[in-house]
Amino acid sequence: MSYRWLILSLLAVLLCWPLGGYAQEPAAYADYYKKPDKGSKLRIEGSRAINELAKEITAGCNDKYDRIKAIYQWICANIAYDTSYKIRSADECLKKRRGVCQAYCELFYLLAKAVDVDVEIVEGKSKDQTGFVNPSGHGWLFAYTRDNYGILMDPTWGAGSVAGDQFVRDENCWLWFNVPPEWMIMSHFPDKPSYQLLDKPITQKDFMALTPMNPIWLDYGLDAHRIYTEARAQQLALPQFYNQSEYLMELSDIPYATSLRIGTQYPFRIKMKASDRDFAIWNNSYFCGKELWKDEGNGVYSVSFVPRETGTLSIVMRDDQGASWQTLLKYDIAEPTEADWSQLAQYYPASTPEMKAIKNLNVKEWNDAGIDEHRLVRLIKEGDIKELPLFYDGKGQLLSIDTVPMTQQLKVGETYAFSFTPRFDFKWAVVAGSDWFTDWTKEESGRLSLSVEPKTAGKLSLCVQMSQGESYWSCLEYEVVQ
């Protein structure tokens, strides 16, 4: 066996291997799209070089779909767009490895014809994500996988794009392979309505009125039917997307909106294509990390999130090496109404403006110490408290509180009760100036109780010694006044 034949054989195996990334091989022929009529065949013939290349590219492919896929992948990887706009024929395109959309389509047509795959070149208009419509027209393809059924694709757009006078090859050609008709019509309007493959074809006026499609929507796997339906109704609203997903995340369910409201619960469901990435929802100071999402298996995660602060809400991602977070998409948070704050109070009562005004409001530590947010707010309101004791970070996990003074300011000569259950075998004390109170009453359950009457003004702290011989650390801190 010659080295050339070995290399070509390996190439054929790679080209016919199942696809990774966004474009996955359909599970059944039912996923392909039915075309109502058959187009006329082009009167062009492929050269011997084209015919031989077609057989090399598709060697080892099992069916028409695999051959179509292999040809598409080869063209996207090997043909650049001709920024001089001169190369239009398949033979010259193959020879110089570049061409305009007509050359891409004719080369694909002839390569497919050589391996018994019927392809029709679709002519029409294209609209980019800015809304610009190419006045010279555009060409793409419909390839038959079986009688009357096939798929839409655009190898020109799949190969890459033009920036200035430079062609830039796309890392992911599969966004424009086997494109659902409702996606394709957002950016490609065929001269012949039958190529729309829609139950109800639209007019050119309808096409022009559609929201320009951002290819990043395909990358993130958004719902084509929902996008198209809302765009037709002039109701399409989406967050700001950033081209930083690296094809590593699909968005199965997100709010289709540009802005969200405080106090409203929103579902998020994603599929991670790489296990070495961390992700989160970020709403200003509130952070919903991966560990708070439900792991549904197979890389799918879901969470219901309620925005609590004005500003923005973002989905962010980073790798496991602790790199900086990258924003994938971002919503604005609408200016909240009284109804929004009232709704928020049902989920997170400590996040309302009234509670935000309370000094030393450390919800996490109180929650870790067994006083959840709803109980904490109830105690604040019942005691008309304006300032809580200072709860030091990381100390709430050390105890489960039954009773402690809830106001930051205590008075000389009054008696205050401390009652809690330690979670670790540490030593505890209440320290008021030079006075140490350590005469705890310990119940069978392990709960400790102590009453304290401060004699002088100054600091009073509930302290813990976590190791023998070490200093005591403040857990809760109060101010005693006359």
Coordinates of C-alpha atoms in Angstrom, one line a residue:
M1 CA 0.0 0.0 0.0
S2 CA 1.4 3.4 -0.9
Y3 CA 1.8 6.2 1.6
R4 CA -0.5 8.4 -0.4
W5 CA -3.3 5.8 -0.3
L6 CA -2.8 5.3 3.5
I7 CA -3.0 9.1 4.1
L8 CA -6.2 9.4 2.0
S9 CA -7.7 6.4 3.7
L10 CA -7.1 8.0 7.1
L11 CA -8.6 11.2 5.8
A12 CA -11.7 9.5 4.7
V13 CA -12.2 7.8 8.1
L14 CA -11.8 11.2 9.8
L15 CA -14.2 12.9 7.5
C16 CA -16.9 10.3 8.0
W17 CA -16.5 10.1 11.7
P18 CA -19.5 11.3 13.8
L19 CA -19.5 15.0 14.3
G20 CA -18.7 16.7 17.6
G21 CA -19.7 20.3 18.5
Y22 CA -23.1 21.8 17.8
A23 CA -24.1 19.9 14.6
Q24 CA -24.9 16.3 15.6
E25 CA -26.0 13.6 13.2
P26 CA -29.8 13.3 13.3
A27 CA -31.1 10.3 15.0
A28 CA -33.5 9.2 12.2
Y29 CA -34.5 10.2 8.7
A30 CA -37.6 11.8 10.2
D31 CA -35.3 14.6 11.2
Y32 CA -34.6 15.5 7.6
Y33 CA -36.7 18.0 5.8
K34 CA -39.1 17.2 3.0
K35 CA -38.9 19.3 -0.2
P36 CA -42.2 19.6 -2.1
D37 CA -40.7 19.5 -5.6
K38 CA -37.5 18.4 -7.4
G39 CA -35.3 21.1 -8.9
S40 CA -33.7 20.8 -12.3
K41 CA -30.2 19.4 -12.7
L42 CA -27.4 21.7 -13.6
R43 CA -25.7 21.2 -17.0
I44 CA -22.2 21.2 -15.6
E45 CA -19.7 18.3 -15.5
G46 CA -16.9 17.7 -13.1
S47 CA -13.4 17.3 -14.2
R48 CA -11.5 14.0 -13.6
A49 CA -9.7 15.7 -10.6
I50 CA -13.0 16.6 -9.0
N51 CA -14.4 13.1 -9.5
E52 CA -11.3 11.4 -8.1
L53 CA -11.3 13.8 -5.1
A54 CA -14.9 13.0 -4.4
K55 CA -14.2 9.3 -4.1
E56 CA -11.2 10.0 -1.9
I57 CA -13.1 12.3 0.4
T58 CA -16.1 9.9 0.8
A59 CA -14.2 6.5 1.0
G60 CA -15.5 4.7 4.0
C61 CA -18.8 6.7 4.2
N62 CA -21.8 4.4 4.8
D63 CA -24.7 6.4 3.3
K64 CA -25.6 9.6 1.5
Y65 CA -25.7 11.7 4.7
D66 CA -22.2 10.7 5.6
R67 CA -21.0 11.5 2.1
I68 CA -22.7 14.9 2.2
K69 CA -21.1 15.6 5.6
A70 CA -17.6 14.6 4.5
I71 CA -17.8 16.8 1.4
Y72 CA -19.0 19.7 3.4
Q73 CA -16.3 19.3 6.0
W74 CA -13.6 19.1 3.3
I75 CA -14.8 22.2 1.5
C76 CA -15.0 24.3 4.7
A77 CA -11.5 23.2 5.7
N78 CA -9.8 23.7 2.4
I79 CA -11.6 26.4 0.4
A80 CA -11.2 30.1 1.3
Y81 CA -13.4 32.9 0.1
D82 CA -12.1 34.8 -2.8
T83 CA -11.9 38.4 -1.7
S84 CA -11.2 39.5 -5.3
Y85 CA -14.7 38.2 -6.2
K86 CA -13.4 36.7 -9.4
I87 CA -13.3 32.9 -9.0
R88 CA -16.7 31.4 -9.8
S89 CA -16.1 28.0 -11.4
A90 CA -15.6 24.7 -9.6
D91 CA -12.4 23.8 -11.4
E92 CA -10.7 27.1 -10.8
C93 CA -11.9 27.0 -7.2
L94 CA -10.4 23.6 -6.6
K95 CA -7.2 24.5 -8.3
K96 CA -6.7 27.8 -6.4
R97 CA -8.5 26.7 -3.2
R98 CA -10.7 29.8 -3.1
G99 CA -13.8 31.1 -4.7
V100 CA -17.1 33.0 -4.2
C101 CA -20.4 31.4 -3.1
Q102 CA -21.1 30.3 -6.6
A103 CA -17.8 28.4 -6.8
Y104 CA -18.4 26.8 -3.3
C105 CA -21.8 25.6 -4.4
E106 CA -20.7 24.3 -7.8
L107 CA -17.7 22.5 -6.4
F108 CA -20.0 20.9 -3.8
Y109 CA -22.5 20.0 -6.5
L110 CA -19.9 18.3 -8.6
L111 CA -18.2 16.4 -5.7
A112 CA -21.6 15.2 -4.6
K113 CA -22.7 14.2 -8.1
A114 CA -19.5 12.1 -8.5
V115 CA -20.6 9.9 -5.5
D116 CA -24.3 9.6 -6.4
V117 CA -25.7 12.4 -4.2
D118 CA -28.3 14.8 -5.6
V119 CA -27.7 18.4 -4.7
E120 CA -29.6 21.6 -5.7
I121 CA -28.1 25.0 -5.6
V122 CA -30.4 27.5 -4.0
E123 CA -30.2 31.1 -5.2
G124 CA -31.6 34.0 -3.2
K125 CA -30.7 36.8 -0.8
S126 CA -28.8 36.7 2.4
K127 CA -29.0 39.0 5.4
D128 CA -26.1 39.2 8.0
Q129 CA -26.5 39.9 11.7
T130 CA -26.4 43.6 11.2
G131 CA -29.4 43.4 8.8
F132 CA -27.3 44.1 5.7
V133 CA -28.7 42.4 2.6
N134 CA -26.1 41.4 -0.1
P135 CA -27.3 43.2 -3.3
S136 CA -25.5 40.7 -5.5
G137 CA -27.4 37.8 -4.1
H138 CA -26.1 34.6 -2.5
G139 CA -26.1 30.8 -3.1
W140 CA -26.4 27.9 -0.7
L141 CA -27.4 24.2 -1.0
F142 CA -30.1 21.6 -0.5
A143 CA -28.7 18.0 -0.5
Y144 CA -30.9 14.9 -0.8
T145 CA -30.4 12.2 1.8
R146 CA -33.1 10.1 0.2
D147 CA -36.0 10.7 -2.2
N148 CA -37.7 14.0 -1.6
Y149 CA -35.9 14.5 1.7
G150 CA -32.7 16.3 2.5
I151 CA -30.9 19.1 4.4
L152 CA -30.0 22.7 4.0
M153 CA -26.4 24.0 4.3
D154 CA -24.2 26.9 3.5
P155 CA -20.6 25.9 3.0
T156 CA -19.6 29.5 2.1
W157 CA -20.7 30.8 5.5
G158 CA -19.6 27.5 7.2
A159 CA -16.0 28.0 5.9
G160 CA -15.6 31.5 7.5
S161 CA -16.1 35.2 7.0
V162 CA -14.4 38.2 5.4
A163 CA -12.9 40.9 7.6
G164 CA -11.9 43.8 5.4
D165 CA -10.1 42.1 2.5
Q166 CA -9.0 39.1 4.6
F167 CA -10.8 35.7 4.8
V168 CA -11.0 34.3 8.4
R169 CA -11.7 30.6 8.6
D170 CA -14.3 29.6 11.2
E171 CA -13.3 27.2 13.9
N172 CA -16.8 25.6 13.9
C173 CA -18.1 25.0 10.3
W174 CA -21.0 23.0 11.6
L175 CA -23.2 25.9 12.5
W176 CA -24.2 26.1 8.8
F177 CA -24.7 22.3 8.2
N178 CA -28.1 20.6 8.4
V179 CA -29.6 24.0 9.3
P180 CA -33.3 23.8 10.5
P181 CA -35.5 25.7 8.0
E182 CA -36.7 28.1 10.7
W183 CA -33.1 29.1 11.4
M184 CA -32.2 29.3 7.7
I185 CA -35.0 31.6 6.8
M186 CA -33.8 34.2 9.3
S187 CA -30.8 34.9 7.2
H188 CA -31.4 33.2 3.8
F189 CA -34.3 34.0 1.5
P190 CA -34.5 31.8 -1.6
D191 CA -35.9 33.0 -4.9
K192 CA -38.1 29.8 -5.1
P193 CA -40.4 29.5 -2.1
S194 CA -40.1 25.7 -2.1
Y195 CA -36.6 26.0 -0.7
Q196 CA -37.9 27.6 2.4
L197 CA -39.1 24.2 3.6
L198 CA -41.7 25.9 5.8
D199 CA -45.3 24.8 6.2
K200 CA -46.2 28.4 5.5
P201 CA -43.7 30.1 3.2
I202 CA -43.1 33.8 3.9
T203 CA -42.7 36.8 1.5
Q204 CA -39.6 38.8 0.9
K205 CA -41.3 41.6 2.8
D206 CA -41.7 39.3 5.8
F207 CA -38.1 38.3 5.5
M208 CA -36.8 41.8 5.5
A209 CA -38.9 42.5 8.6
L210 CA -37.4 39.6 10.6
T211 CA -34.9 40.4 13.3
P212 CA -31.4 39.8 11.9
M213 CA -30.1 36.4 13.1
N214 CA -26.9 36.3 15.2
P215 CA -25.0 33.1 14.4
I216 CA -24.1 32.9 18.0
W217 CA -27.7 31.8 18.7
L218 CA -26.9 28.6 16.8
D219 CA -23.7 28.1 18.7
Y220 CA -25.7 28.3 22.0
G221 CA -28.3 25.9 20.7
L222 CA -31.3 28.2 21.2
D223 CA -34.8 27.0 20.1
A224 CA -35.1 27.7 16.4
H225 CA -38.9 27.4 16.4
R226 CA -39.3 29.8 19.3
I227 CA -36.9 32.3 17.8
Y228 CA -38.6 32.3 14.5
T229 CA -42.1 32.4 15.9
E230 CA -41.3 35.4 18.1
A231 CA -39.4 37.1 15.3
R232 CA -42.4 36.8 13.0
A233 CA -44.6 38.3 15.7
Q234 CA -42.1 41.1 16.2
Q235 CA -41.8 40.1 19.8
L236 CA -38.2 38.6 19.8
A237 CA -36.2 39.8 22.8
L238 CA -33.0 38.2 23.9
P239 CA -30.1 39.0 26.3
Q240 CA -26.8 40.4 25.1
F241 CA -24.6 37.5 23.9
Y242 CA -20.9 37.4 23.9
N243 CA -18.9 35.3 21.5
Q244 CA -16.9 33.5 24.2
S245 CA -18.6 30.2 24.8
E246 CA -16.0 28.4 22.6
Y247 CA -18.8 26.0 21.7
L248 CA -18.7 24.5 25.2
M249 CA -22.2 25.3 26.4
E250 CA -25.7 24.9 25.0
L251 CA -28.6 26.9 26.5
S252 CA -31.5 24.6 26.7
D253 CA -33.8 27.0 28.6
I254 CA -33.2 30.6 29.4
P255 CA -35.5 33.7 29.7
Y256 CA -36.1 35.1 26.2
A257 CA -35.9 38.7 27.3
T258 CA -33.5 41.6 27.3
S259 CA -34.3 42.5 30.9
L260 CA -35.4 40.6 34.0
R261 CA -37.4 41.7 37.0
I262 CA -36.4 41.6 40.7
G263 CA -38.5 39.1 42.6
T264 CA -39.5 36.9 39.6
Q265 CA -38.2 33.4 39.4
Y266 CA -36.6 32.4 36.1
P267 CA -35.6 28.9 35.0
F268 CA -32.1 28.3 33.5
R269 CA -31.1 24.9 32.0
I270 CA -27.8 24.4 30.2
K271 CA -25.7 21.5 28.8
M272 CA -22.0 21.6 29.3
K273 CA -20.0 20.0 26.5
A274 CA -16.7 20.1 28.5
S275 CA -16.5 18.9 32.1
D276 CA -13.4 21.1 32.9
R277 CA -15.4 24.3 32.9
D278 CA -17.0 26.1 35.9
F279 CA -20.1 28.3 35.4
A280 CA -22.4 30.5 37.5
I281 CA -25.1 33.1 37.5
W282 CA -24.0 36.5 38.7
N283 CA -26.4 39.2 39.9
N284 CA -24.1 41.9 41.2
S285 CA -23.2 40.7 44.7
Y286 CA -25.2 37.5 44.4
F287 CA -23.4 34.5 43.0
C288 CA -25.1 31.2 42.1
G289 CA -22.2 28.8 41.5
K290 CA -22.2 25.4 39.8
E291 CA -22.6 23.6 43.2
L292 CA -26.1 25.2 43.6
W293 CA -27.4 24.0 40.2
K294 CA -29.2 20.6 40.0
D295 CA -27.0 18.1 38.2
E296 CA -29.4 16.2 35.9
G297 CA -26.6 14.0 34.4
N298 CA -25.0 13.9 30.9
G299 CA -23.7 17.4 31.4
V300 CA -27.1 19.0 32.0
Y301 CA -27.6 21.4 34.9
S302 CA -30.7 23.5 35.9
V303 CA -31.6 26.1 38.5
S304 CA -34.4 28.5 39.2
F305 CA -32.9 32.0 40.0
V306 CA -34.6 35.1 41.5
P307 CA -32.8 38.4 40.8
R308 CA -32.3 40.3 44.0
E309 CA -30.4 43.4 42.9
T310 CA -30.7 46.1 40.2
G311 CA -27.9 46.3 37.6
T312 CA -27.3 43.2 35.5
L313 CA -27.5 39.4 35.6
S314 CA -25.0 37.3 33.7
I315 CA -24.1 33.7 33.0
V316 CA -20.4 33.4 33.3
M317 CA -17.9 30.6 32.7
R318 CA -14.2 29.8 33.5
D319 CA -11.9 26.8 33.4
D320 CA -10.9 24.9 36.5
Q321 CA -7.5 26.6 36.8
G322 CA -9.1 29.6 38.4
A323 CA -8.9 31.9 35.4
S324 CA -11.0 35.0 35.3
W325 CA -14.7 34.7 34.7
Q326 CA -15.9 35.3 31.1
T327 CA -19.4 36.7 30.5
L328 CA -21.4 34.6 28.1
L329 CA -24.7 36.5 28.2
K330 CA -26.0 39.4 30.1
Y331 CA -29.5 40.7 31.1
D332 CA -30.4 44.2 32.4
I333 CA -32.5 44.3 35.5
A334 CA -35.5 46.5 35.1
E335 CA -36.2 49.3 37.6
P336 CA -38.1 47.5 40.4
T337 CA -41.6 48.5 41.4
E338 CA -43.2 48.0 44.8
A339 CA -44.8 44.9 43.5
D340 CA -41.4 43.5 42.5
W341 CA -40.0 44.1 46.1
S342 CA -43.1 42.5 47.5
Q343 CA -42.6 39.5 45.3
L344 CA -38.9 39.3 46.3
A345 CA -39.8 39.3 50.0
Q346 CA -41.6 36.0 49.5
Y347 CA -38.3 34.4 48.3
Y348 CA -35.6 36.5 50.0
P349 CA -37.1 38.8 52.6
A350 CA -33.7 40.1 53.7
S351 CA -33.0 41.5 50.2
T352 CA -35.6 44.2 50.3
P353 CA -34.6 47.9 50.7
E354 CA -36.1 47.9 54.2
M355 CA -33.9 45.1 55.3
K356 CA -30.8 46.3 53.4
A357 CA -31.0 49.4 55.7
I358 CA -30.3 47.1 58.7
K359 CA -26.7 47.5 59.8
N360 CA -24.5 44.3 60.1
L361 CA -27.0 42.3 58.1
N362 CA -25.0 39.1 57.4
V363 CA -27.7 36.7 56.2
K364 CA -25.2 33.9 55.3
E365 CA -23.7 33.6 58.8
W366 CA -27.1 33.7 60.5
N367 CA -28.4 31.1 58.1
D368 CA -25.3 28.9 58.8
A369 CA -26.0 29.3 62.5
G370 CA -29.6 27.9 62.0
I371 CA -31.6 31.1 61.7
D372 CA -32.9 31.2 58.2
E373 CA -33.6 34.4 56.3
H374 CA -37.4 34.3 57.0
R375 CA -36.9 33.8 60.7
L376 CA -34.1 36.5 60.8
V377 CA -36.4 39.1 59.2
R378 CA -39.2 38.2 61.6
L379 CA -37.0 38.7 64.6
I380 CA -35.8 42.0 63.2
K381 CA -39.3 43.2 62.7
E382 CA -40.6 41.9 66.1
G383 CA -37.7 43.6 67.9
D384 CA -37.8 46.8 65.8
I385 CA -34.1 46.2 65.4
K386 CA -32.0 48.8 63.4
E387 CA -28.6 47.2 64.0
L388 CA -27.6 43.6 64.4
P389 CA -24.6 42.3 66.3
L390 CA -21.5 41.9 64.2
F391 CA -21.3 38.3 63.0
Y392 CA -17.8 37.4 61.9
D393 CA -17.4 35.6 58.6
G394 CA -17.0 31.9 58.8
K395 CA -18.2 31.6 62.4
G396 CA -21.9 30.8 61.7
Q397 CA -21.0 27.2 60.8
L398 CA -19.6 26.6 64.3
L399 CA -22.9 26.7 66.1
S400 CA -26.7 26.3 65.9
I401 CA -28.3 29.3 67.7
D402 CA -31.4 29.0 69.9
T403 CA -31.3 32.4 71.6
V404 CA -28.8 35.3 71.6
P405 CA -29.4 39.1 71.9
M406 CA -30.4 40.3 68.4
T407 CA -29.6 44.0 68.8
Q408 CA -26.1 45.2 68.5
Q409 CA -26.4 47.6 71.5
L410 CA -26.7 46.1 75.0
K411 CA -27.0 48.0 78.3
V412 CA -25.0 47.8 81.5
G413 CA -26.9 46.0 84.3
E414 CA -29.3 44.1 82.2
T415 CA -29.3 40.4 81.8
Y416 CA -28.9 38.7 78.4
A417 CA -29.3 35.0 77.5
F418 CA -27.1 33.0 75.2
S419 CA -28.2 29.5 74.2
F420 CA -26.8 27.4 71.3
T421 CA -25.6 24.0 70.3
P422 CA -21.9 23.8 69.3
R423 CA -21.2 21.8 66.1
F424 CA -17.6 21.0 67.2
D425 CA -15.9 20.2 70.5
F426 CA -14.6 23.8 71.0
K427 CA -14.5 25.9 74.1
W428 CA -16.8 28.9 74.3
A429 CA -16.9 32.1 76.4
V430 CA -18.7 35.4 76.7
V431 CA -16.1 38.2 77.2
A432 CA -17.1 41.7 78.4
G433 CA -14.0 43.8 78.9
S434 CA -11.9 42.0 81.5
D435 CA -14.8 39.8 82.6
W436 CA -15.0 36.2 81.3
F437 CA -18.1 34.2 81.5
T438 CA -17.6 30.4 81.0
D439 CA -20.0 28.8 83.5
W440 CA -22.2 27.2 80.8
T441 CA -25.1 24.9 81.5
K442 CA -24.8 21.9 79.3
E443 CA -27.9 19.8 78.4
E444 CA -27.9 16.2 77.3
S445 CA -28.5 17.4 73.8
G446 CA -25.2 19.3 73.9
R447 CA -26.9 22.7 74.1
L448 CA -25.0 25.3 76.1
S449 CA -26.8 28.1 78.0
L450 CA -25.5 31.1 79.9
S451 CA -26.9 34.4 81.2
V452 CA -24.7 37.5 81.3
E453 CA -25.1 40.8 83.1
P454 CA -22.4 43.2 81.8
K455 CA -21.0 45.5 84.5
T456 CA -19.2 48.1 82.3
A457 CA -19.5 49.8 78.9
G458 CA -17.5 48.5 76.0
K459 CA -17.2 45.5 73.8
L460 CA -19.0 42.2 74.6
S461 CA -18.3 39.2 72.5
L462 CA -19.3 35.5 72.2
C463 CA -15.9 33.9 71.6
V464 CA -14.7 30.5 70.6
Q465 CA -11.3 28.7 71.2
M466 CA -10.9 26.2 68.3
S467 CA -7.7 24.5 69.5
Q468 CA -6.2 24.0 73.0
G469 CA -3.8 26.8 73.8
E470 CA -4.9 29.1 71.0
S471 CA -6.5 32.5 71.4
Y472 CA -10.3 32.9 71.5
W473 CA -11.9 34.3 68.4
S474 CA -14.9 36.6 68.3
C475 CA -18.0 35.1 66.8
L476 CA -20.7 37.7 67.7
E477 CA -19.7 41.2 68.9
Y478 CA -21.9 43.7 70.7
E479 CA -21.5 47.2 72.1
V480 CA -22.4 47.7 75.8
V481 CA -23.6 51.2 76.8
Q482 CA -24.6 52.8 80.1

